[in-house]
Coordinates of N, CA and C in Angstrom, one line a residue:
M55 N 108.7 37.8 64.4 CA 108.6 39.0 63.7 C 107.6 39.9 64.3
D56 N 108.0 41.1 64.7 CA 107.1 42.1 65.4 C 106.5 43.0 64.4
M57 N 105.2 42.9 64.2 CA 104.5 43.7 63.3 C 104.1 45.0 64.0
H58 N 104.1 46.1 63.3 CA 103.7 47.4 63.8 C 102.1 47.5 64.0
D59 N 101.7 47.7 65.2 CA 100.2 47.8 65.5 C 100.0 49.2 65.9
P60 N 99.3 50.0 65.0 CA 99.1 51.4 65.4 C 98.1 51.6 66.5
Y61 N 97.4 50.6 66.9 CA 96.4 50.8 68.0 C 96.9 50.3 69.3
R62 N 98.1 49.8 69.4 CA 98.7 49.3 70.6 C 99.3 50.5 71.4
A63 N 99.1 50.5 72.7 CA 99.7 51.5 73.5 C 101.2 51.5 73.4
P64 N 101.8 52.7 73.4 CA 103.3 52.8 73.3 C 103.9 52.1 74.5
A65 N 105.1 51.5 74.3 CA 105.9 50.9 75.3 C 106.4 52.0 76.3
A66 N 106.5 51.6 77.6 CA 107.0 52.5 78.6 C 108.5 52.8 78.3
S67 N 108.8 54.1 78.5 CA 110.2 54.5 78.4 C 110.6 55.3 79.6
S68 N 111.9 55.6 79.6 CA 112.4 56.3 80.8 C 112.0 57.8 80.8
A69 N 111.8 58.3 79.6 CA 111.3 59.7 79.5 C 109.8 59.7 79.5
L70 N 109.2 60.4 80.4 CA 107.7 60.5 80.5 C 107.2 61.3 79.4
P71 N 106.1 60.9 78.7 CA 105.5 61.7 77.7 C 104.8 62.9 78.3
A72 N 104.5 63.9 77.5 CA 103.9 65.2 78.0 C 102.6 64.9 78.7
A73 N 101.8 64.0 78.2 CA 100.5 63.7 78.8 C 100.6 63.2 80.2
T74 N 101.7 62.5 80.6 CA 101.8 62.0 81.9 C 101.9 63.2 82.9
F75 N 102.6 64.2 82.6 CA 102.7 65.4 83.5 C 101.4 66.0 83.7
A76 N 100.6 66.1 82.7 CA 99.3 66.7 82.9 C 98.3 65.9 83.6
T77 N 98.5 64.6 83.7 CA 97.5 63.8 84.4 C 97.9 63.3 85.8
N78 N 99.1 63.6 86.2 CA 99.5 63.1 87.5 C 99.0 64.0 88.7
G79 N 98.4 65.1 88.4 CA 97.8 66.0 89.4 C 98.7 67.1 89.9
V80 N 99.9 67.1 89.5 CA 100.9 68.2 89.9 C 100.9 69.3 88.9
A81 N 101.0 70.5 89.4 CA 101.0 71.7 88.4 C 102.2 71.5 87.4
T82 N 101.8 71.6 86.2 CA 102.8 71.4 85.1 C 103.7 72.7 84.9
Y83 N 103.1 73.8 84.9 CA 103.8 75.1 84.7 C 103.9 75.9 86.0
Y84 N 104.9 76.8 86.0 CA 105.1 77.6 87.2 C 104.2 78.8 87.2
A85 N 103.2 78.7 88.2 CA 102.2 79.8 88.3 C 101.9 80.0 89.7
P86 N 102.8 80.8 90.4 CA 102.5 81.1 91.8 C 101.4 82.2 91.9
P87 N 100.9 82.4 93.1 CA 99.8 83.4 93.3 C 100.4 84.8 93.0
T88 N 99.5 85.7 92.6 CA 99.9 87.1 92.3 C 100.7 87.8 93.4
L89 N 100.2 87.6 94.6 CA 100.9 88.2 95.8 C 102.3 87.7 95.9
K90 N 102.5 86.5 95.7 CA 103.9 85.9 95.8 C 104.8 86.5 94.7
I91 N 104.3 86.6 93.5 CA 105.0 87.2 92.4 C 105.4 88.6 92.7
A92 N 104.4 89.4 93.1 CA 104.6 90.8 93.4 C 105.6 91.0 94.5
A93 N 105.4 90.3 95.6 CA 106.2 90.5 96.8 C 107.7 90.1 96.5
L94 N 107.9 88.9 95.9 CA 109.2 88.5 95.6 C 109.9 89.3 94.5
S95 N 109.1 89.8 93.5 CA 109.7 90.6 92.5 C 110.2 91.9 93.1
L96 N 109.4 92.6 93.9 CA 109.8 93.8 94.5 C 111.0 93.6 95.5
A97 N 110.9 92.5 96.3 CA 112.0 92.3 97.3 C 113.3 91.9 96.6
T98 N 113.3 91.4 95.4 CA 114.5 91.0 94.8 C 114.9 92.0 93.7
L99 N 114.2 93.2 93.7 CA 114.5 94.3 92.8 C 114.4 93.8 91.3
G100 N 113.4 93.0 91.0 CA 113.2 92.6 89.7 C 113.9 91.3 89.2
L101 N 114.5 90.6 90.1 CA 115.2 89.3 89.7 C 114.2 88.1 89.7
Y102 N 113.1 88.2 90.4 CA 112.2 87.1 90.5 C 111.5 86.8 89.2
P103 N 111.2 87.7 88.3 CA 110.7 87.4 87.0 C 111.6 86.5 86.2
V104 N 112.9 86.7 86.4 CA 113.9 85.8 85.7 C 113.7 84.4 86.1
Y105 N 113.5 84.2 87.4 CA 113.3 82.9 88.0 C 112.0 82.3 87.4
W106 N 110.9 83.2 87.3 CA 109.6 82.7 86.8 C 109.8 82.2 85.3
F107 N 110.6 83.0 84.5 CA 110.8 82.6 83.2 C 111.6 81.3 83.1
W108 N 112.6 81.1 84.0 CA 113.4 79.9 84.0 C 112.6 78.7 84.3
R109 N 111.7 78.8 85.3 CA 110.9 77.7 85.7 C 109.9 77.3 84.5
N110 N 109.3 78.3 83.9 CA 108.4 78.0 82.8 C 109.1 77.6 81.5
W111 N 110.3 78.1 81.2 CA 111.1 77.5 80.1 C 111.4 76.1 80.3
R112 N 111.7 75.7 81.6 CA 112.0 74.3 81.9 C 110.8 73.5 81.6
A113 N 109.6 74.0 82.0 CA 108.4 73.2 81.8 C 108.1 73.1 80.3
I114 N 108.3 74.2 79.6 CA 108.0 74.1 78.1 C 108.9 73.1 77.5
K115 N 110.2 73.1 77.9 CA 111.2 72.2 77.3 C 110.7 70.7 77.6
R116 N 110.3 70.5 78.9 CA 109.9 69.2 79.3 C 108.7 68.7 78.6
E117 N 107.7 69.6 78.4 CA 106.5 69.3 77.8 C 106.6 69.1 76.3
T118 N 107.4 69.9 75.6 CA 107.5 69.8 74.2 C 108.6 69.0 73.7
G119 N 109.6 68.6 74.6 CA 110.7 67.9 74.2 C 111.7 68.7 73.3
G120 N 111.6 70.0 73.5 CA 112.5 71.0 72.7 C 113.9 70.9 73.2
D121 N 114.7 71.6 72.5 CA 116.2 71.7 72.8 C 116.6 73.0 73.3
Q122 N 115.7 73.9 73.7 CA 116.1 75.2 74.2 C 116.8 75.1 75.5
W123 N 117.6 76.1 75.8 CA 118.3 76.2 77.1 C 117.5 77.1 78.0
P124 N 116.8 76.6 79.0 CA 116.0 77.4 79.9 C 116.7 78.5 80.6
W125 N 117.9 78.3 81.1 CA 118.7 79.3 81.8 C 119.0 80.4 80.9
A126 N 119.4 80.2 79.6 CA 119.8 81.2 78.7 C 118.5 82.1 78.3
R127 N 117.4 81.4 78.1 CA 116.2 82.1 77.7 C 115.7 82.9 78.9
A128 N 115.9 82.5 80.1 CA 115.5 83.2 81.3 C 116.4 84.4 81.5
W129 N 117.7 84.2 81.3 CA 118.7 85.3 81.5 C 118.5 86.4 80.5
F130 N 118.1 86.0 79.3 CA 117.8 87.0 78.2 C 116.3 87.2 78.1
S131 N 115.6 87.1 79.2 CA 114.1 87.1 79.1 C 113.5 88.3 78.4
P132 N 114.1 89.5 78.5 CA 113.5 90.6 77.7 C 113.4 90.3 76.2
L133 N 114.3 89.5 75.7 CA 114.3 89.2 74.3 C 113.4 87.9 74.0
W134 N 113.3 87.0 75.0 CA 112.6 85.8 74.8 C 111.2 85.8 75.4
S135 N 110.8 86.8 76.0 CA 109.5 86.9 76.7 C 108.4 86.7 75.7
F136 N 108.5 87.3 74.5 CA 107.5 87.1 73.5 C 107.1 85.7 73.2
L137 N 108.2 84.9 73.0 CA 108.0 83.5 72.7 C 107.5 82.7 73.9
C138 N 108.0 83.0 75.1 CA 107.5 82.3 76.3 C 106.0 82.6 76.5
F139 N 105.6 83.8 76.4 CA 104.2 84.2 76.6 C 103.4 83.5 75.5
S140 N 103.9 83.4 74.3 CA 103.1 82.8 73.2 C 103.0 81.3 73.4
D141 N 104.1 80.7 73.8 CA 104.0 79.2 74.0 C 103.1 78.9 75.2
L142 N 103.1 79.7 76.2 CA 102.2 79.4 77.4 C 100.8 79.7 77.0
R143 N 100.5 80.7 76.2 CA 99.2 81.0 75.7 C 98.7 79.8 74.8
D144 N 99.6 79.2 74.0 CA 99.2 78.1 73.1 C 98.8 76.9 74.0
V145 N 99.5 76.6 75.1 CA 99.2 75.5 75.9 C 97.8 75.6 76.5
A146 N 97.5 76.8 76.9 CA 96.1 77.0 77.5 C 95.1 77.0 76.4
A147 N 95.4 77.5 75.2 CA 94.5 77.6 74.1 C 94.1 76.2 73.7
N148 N 95.0 75.3 73.8 CA 94.6 73.9 73.5 C 93.5 73.3 74.4
R149 N 93.3 74.0 75.5 CA 92.3 73.6 76.5 C 91.2 74.6 76.4
R150 N 91.1 75.4 75.4 CA 90.0 76.4 75.2 C 90.0 77.5 76.2
R151 N 91.2 77.9 76.6 CA 91.3 79.1 77.5 C 92.1 80.1 76.7
T152 N 91.7 81.4 76.9 CA 92.4 82.4 76.1 C 93.1 83.4 77.0
L153 N 94.1 84.0 76.4 CA 94.8 85.1 77.1 C 94.2 86.4 76.6
A154 N 93.9 87.3 77.6 CA 93.1 88.5 77.3 C 94.0 89.5 76.6
I155 N 95.3 89.5 76.7 CA 96.2 90.4 76.1 C 97.2 89.7 75.2
A156 N 97.4 90.2 74.0 CA 98.3 89.6 73.1 C 99.7 89.4 73.7
P157 N 100.3 88.2 73.4 CA 101.7 87.9 73.9 C 102.7 89.0 73.5
G158 N 102.5 89.4 72.2 CA 103.5 90.4 71.7 C 103.4 91.7 72.5
L159 N 102.2 92.1 72.9 CA 102.0 93.4 73.7 C 102.6 93.2 75.1
L160 N 102.4 92.0 75.7 CA 103.0 91.7 77.0 C 104.5 91.7 76.9
G161 N 105.1 91.1 75.8 CA 106.5 91.1 75.6 C 107.1 92.5 75.5
V162 N 106.4 93.4 74.7 CA 106.9 94.8 74.6 C 106.9 95.5 75.9
A163 N 105.8 95.3 76.7 CA 105.7 95.9 78.0 C 106.8 95.4 78.9
Y164 N 107.1 94.1 78.9 CA 108.1 93.6 79.7 C 109.5 94.2 79.3
F165 N 109.7 94.2 78.0 CA 111.0 94.7 77.5 C 111.2 96.2 77.9
L166 N 110.1 97.0 77.8 CA 110.2 98.4 78.1 C 110.4 98.7 79.6
L167 N 109.7 97.9 80.4 CA 109.9 98.0 81.9 C 111.3 97.6 82.2
Y168 N 111.9 96.6 81.6 CA 113.2 96.1 81.8 C 114.2 97.2 81.5
V169 N 114.0 97.8 80.3 CA 114.9 98.9 79.8 C 114.8 100.1 80.7
A170 N 113.6 100.3 81.4 CA 113.4 101.5 82.3 C 114.4 101.5 83.4
S171 N 115.0 100.3 83.7 CA 116.0 100.3 84.8 C 117.2 101.1 84.5
R172 N 117.4 101.5 83.3 CA 118.6 102.3 82.9 C 118.3 103.8 82.9
L173 N 117.0 104.2 83.3 CA 116.6 105.6 83.3 C 117.3 106.2 84.6
P174 N 117.4 107.6 84.5 CA 118.0 108.3 85.7 C 117.0 108.3 86.9
D175 N 117.6 108.7 88.0 CA 116.8 108.8 89.3 C 115.7 109.8 89.1
P176 N 114.6 109.6 89.6 CA 113.9 108.4 90.2 C 113.1 107.6 89.2
M177 N 113.2 108.0 87.9 CA 112.4 107.3 86.9 C 112.7 105.8 86.8
W178 N 113.8 105.3 87.2 CA 114.2 103.9 87.1 C 113.3 103.1 88.0
L179 N 112.6 103.7 89.0 CA 111.7 103.0 89.9 C 110.6 102.3 89.2
V180 N 110.3 102.8 88.0 CA 109.2 102.1 87.2 C 109.6 100.7 86.9
A181 N 110.9 100.4 86.7 CA 111.4 99.1 86.4 C 111.1 98.1 87.5
L182 N 110.8 98.5 88.7 CA 110.4 97.6 89.7 C 109.2 96.8 89.4
F183 N 108.4 97.3 88.4 CA 107.1 96.6 88.1 C 107.3 95.7 86.8
T184 N 108.5 95.2 86.6 CA 108.6 94.3 85.5 C 107.8 93.0 85.6
F185 N 107.3 92.7 86.8 CA 106.5 91.6 87.0 C 105.0 91.7 86.5
V186 N 104.6 92.9 86.2 CA 103.2 93.2 85.8 C 102.9 92.5 84.5
P187 N 103.7 92.5 83.5 CA 103.3 91.8 82.2 C 103.2 90.3 82.4
L188 N 103.8 89.7 83.5 CA 103.7 88.3 83.7 C 102.4 87.9 84.3
L189 N 101.7 88.8 84.9 CA 100.5 88.5 85.6 C 99.3 88.0 84.8
P190 N 99.0 88.5 83.6 CA 98.0 87.9 82.8 C 98.3 86.4 82.4
V191 N 99.6 86.2 82.0 CA 100.0 84.8 81.6 C 99.9 83.9 82.8
N192 N 100.4 84.4 84.0 CA 100.4 83.6 85.2 C 98.9 83.3 85.6
S193 N 98.0 84.2 85.5 CA 96.6 84.0 85.8 C 96.0 83.0 84.9
L194 N 96.4 83.0 83.6 CA 95.9 82.0 82.6 C 96.4 80.6 83.0
L195 N 97.7 80.5 83.4 CA 98.2 79.2 83.8 C 97.6 78.7 85.1
R196 N 97.2 79.6 86.0 CA 96.6 79.2 87.3 C 95.2 78.7 87.0
R197 N 94.4 79.3 86.0 CA 93.1 78.8 85.6 C 93.3 77.5 84.9
Y198 N 94.3 77.4 84.1 CA 94.5 76.1 83.4 C 94.8 75.0 84.5
H199 N 95.6 75.2 85.5 CA 95.9 74.2 86.5 C 94.6 73.9 87.3
R200 N 93.9 74.9 87.7 CA 92.6 74.7 88.4 C 91.6 73.9 87.6
D201 N 91.4 74.3 86.4 CA 90.4 73.6 85.6 C 90.8 72.1 85.3
E202 N 92.1 71.9 85.2 CA 92.6 70.5 85.0 C 92.7 69.7 86.3
G203 N 92.4 70.3 87.4 CA 92.4 69.6 88.7 C 93.8 69.4 89.2
M204 N 94.8 70.2 88.8 CA 96.2 70.0 89.3 C 96.4 70.7 90.6
D205 N 97.3 70.1 91.4 CA 97.6 70.5 92.7 C 98.6 71.7 92.7
T206 N 98.2 72.9 93.2 CA 99.0 74.1 93.2 C 99.4 74.5 94.6
R207 N 99.1 73.6 95.6 CA 99.4 74.0 97.0 C 100.9 74.3 97.2
A208 N 101.8 73.6 96.5 CA 103.2 73.8 96.7 C 103.6 75.2 96.2
L209 N 103.0 75.6 95.1 CA 103.2 76.9 94.6 C 102.6 78.1 95.4
D210 N 101.5 77.8 96.1 CA 100.8 78.8 96.8 C 101.4 79.2 98.1
R211 N 102.1 78.3 98.8 CA 102.6 78.7 100.1 C 103.9 79.5 100.1
F212 N 104.1 80.3 101.1 CA 105.3 81.0 101.3 C 106.2 80.2 102.2
G213 N 107.3 79.8 101.8 CA 108.3 79.0 102.6 C 109.1 80.0 103.4
V214 N 110.0 79.4 104.3 CA 110.8 80.2 105.1 C 111.7 81.1 104.3
W215 N 112.3 80.6 103.2 CA 113.2 81.4 102.4 C 112.4 82.5 101.7
H216 N 111.2 82.3 101.3 CA 110.4 83.3 100.7 C 110.1 84.5 101.7
I217 N 109.7 84.1 102.9 CA 109.5 85.1 103.9 C 110.7 85.9 104.3
L218 N 111.8 85.2 104.4 CA 113.1 85.8 104.7 C 113.5 86.8 103.6
G219 N 113.3 86.3 102.4 CA 113.6 87.2 101.2 C 112.8 88.4 101.1
V220 N 111.5 88.3 101.4 CA 110.6 89.4 101.4 C 110.9 90.4 102.5
V221 N 111.3 89.9 103.7 CA 111.6 90.8 104.8 C 112.9 91.6 104.5
V222 N 114.0 90.8 104.2 CA 115.3 91.4 104.0 C 115.3 92.3 102.7
G223 N 114.7 91.7 101.6 CA 114.7 92.4 100.4 C 113.7 93.6 100.5
G224 N 112.6 93.5 101.2 CA 111.7 94.6 101.4 C 112.4 95.8 102.1
L225 N 113.2 95.5 103.2 CA 113.9 96.5 103.9 C 114.9 97.2 103.0
F226 N 115.6 96.4 102.2 CA 116.6 96.9 101.2 C 115.9 97.8 100.2
L227 N 114.7 97.4 99.7 CA 114.0 98.1 98.7 C 113.5 99.4 99.3
L228 N 113.0 99.4 100.6 CA 112.6 100.6 101.3 C 113.7 101.6 101.4
L229 N 114.9 101.2 101.8 CA 116.0 102.1 101.9 C 116.4 102.6 100.6
T230 N 116.4 101.8 99.6 CA 116.8 102.2 98.2 C 115.8 103.3 97.7
V231 N 114.5 103.1 97.9 CA 113.5 104.0 97.4 C 113.7 105.3 98.2
I232 N 113.8 105.3 99.5 CA 114.0 106.5 100.3 C 115.2 107.2 99.9
G233 N 116.3 106.5 99.7 CA 117.6 107.2 99.3 C 117.4 107.8 97.9
T234 N 116.7 107.1 97.0 CA 116.6 107.6 95.6 C 115.7 108.9 95.6
L235 N 114.6 108.9 96.4 CA 113.7 110.0 96.4 C 114.3 111.2 97.2
R236 N 115.1 110.9 98.2 CA 115.8 112.0 98.9 C 117.0 112.6 98.1
G237 N 117.5 111.8 97.2 CA 118.6 112.3 96.4 C 119.9 112.1 97.1
D238 N 120.0 111.0 97.9 CA 121.2 110.8 98.6 C 122.2 109.9 97.8
G239 N 122.0 109.8 96.5 CA 122.9 109.0 95.7 C 124.3 109.6 95.6
V240 N 125.3 108.8 95.2 CA 126.6 109.3 95.0 C 126.7 110.0 93.7
S241 N 127.3 111.2 93.7 CA 127.4 111.9 92.4 C 128.7 111.8 91.8

């Protein structure tokens, strides 16, 4: 007969508990450097923030054991950004780190910048800065990783695909901005 012992360590299972991810030294949440976020967001014309949300929703799901669909929450990130920012703030708050700007305010800013892409020429160019509301949360996550002694080197480096994306996307962005400002659009 196996008696329940509340002081005994839990048996190993195939699913790693949340604490394991935090103690293995690898960055738990997706928090690349600000330069990487800015460069890739501009080069992809605002698609990189969707990837940022997808990676962090995956981490939230893994850490909390939730049943959310990371791809759907990333795809509809203008609607789910409030909750993502709030969840990530709460993770850092458990370690006594605070977010300087309210998650609701960041979510509103992200939503408005996203909607700005529907504005007429050249005002839609404001939408290129949808990555800006991500920066305070990303900075909080980077401090969290640094203070916890987690390895962020993999997030910090620019790989070949990153560099290629920035060069090709940057040229496309440059041509798009020049065409928009010159008024060469199709009427």
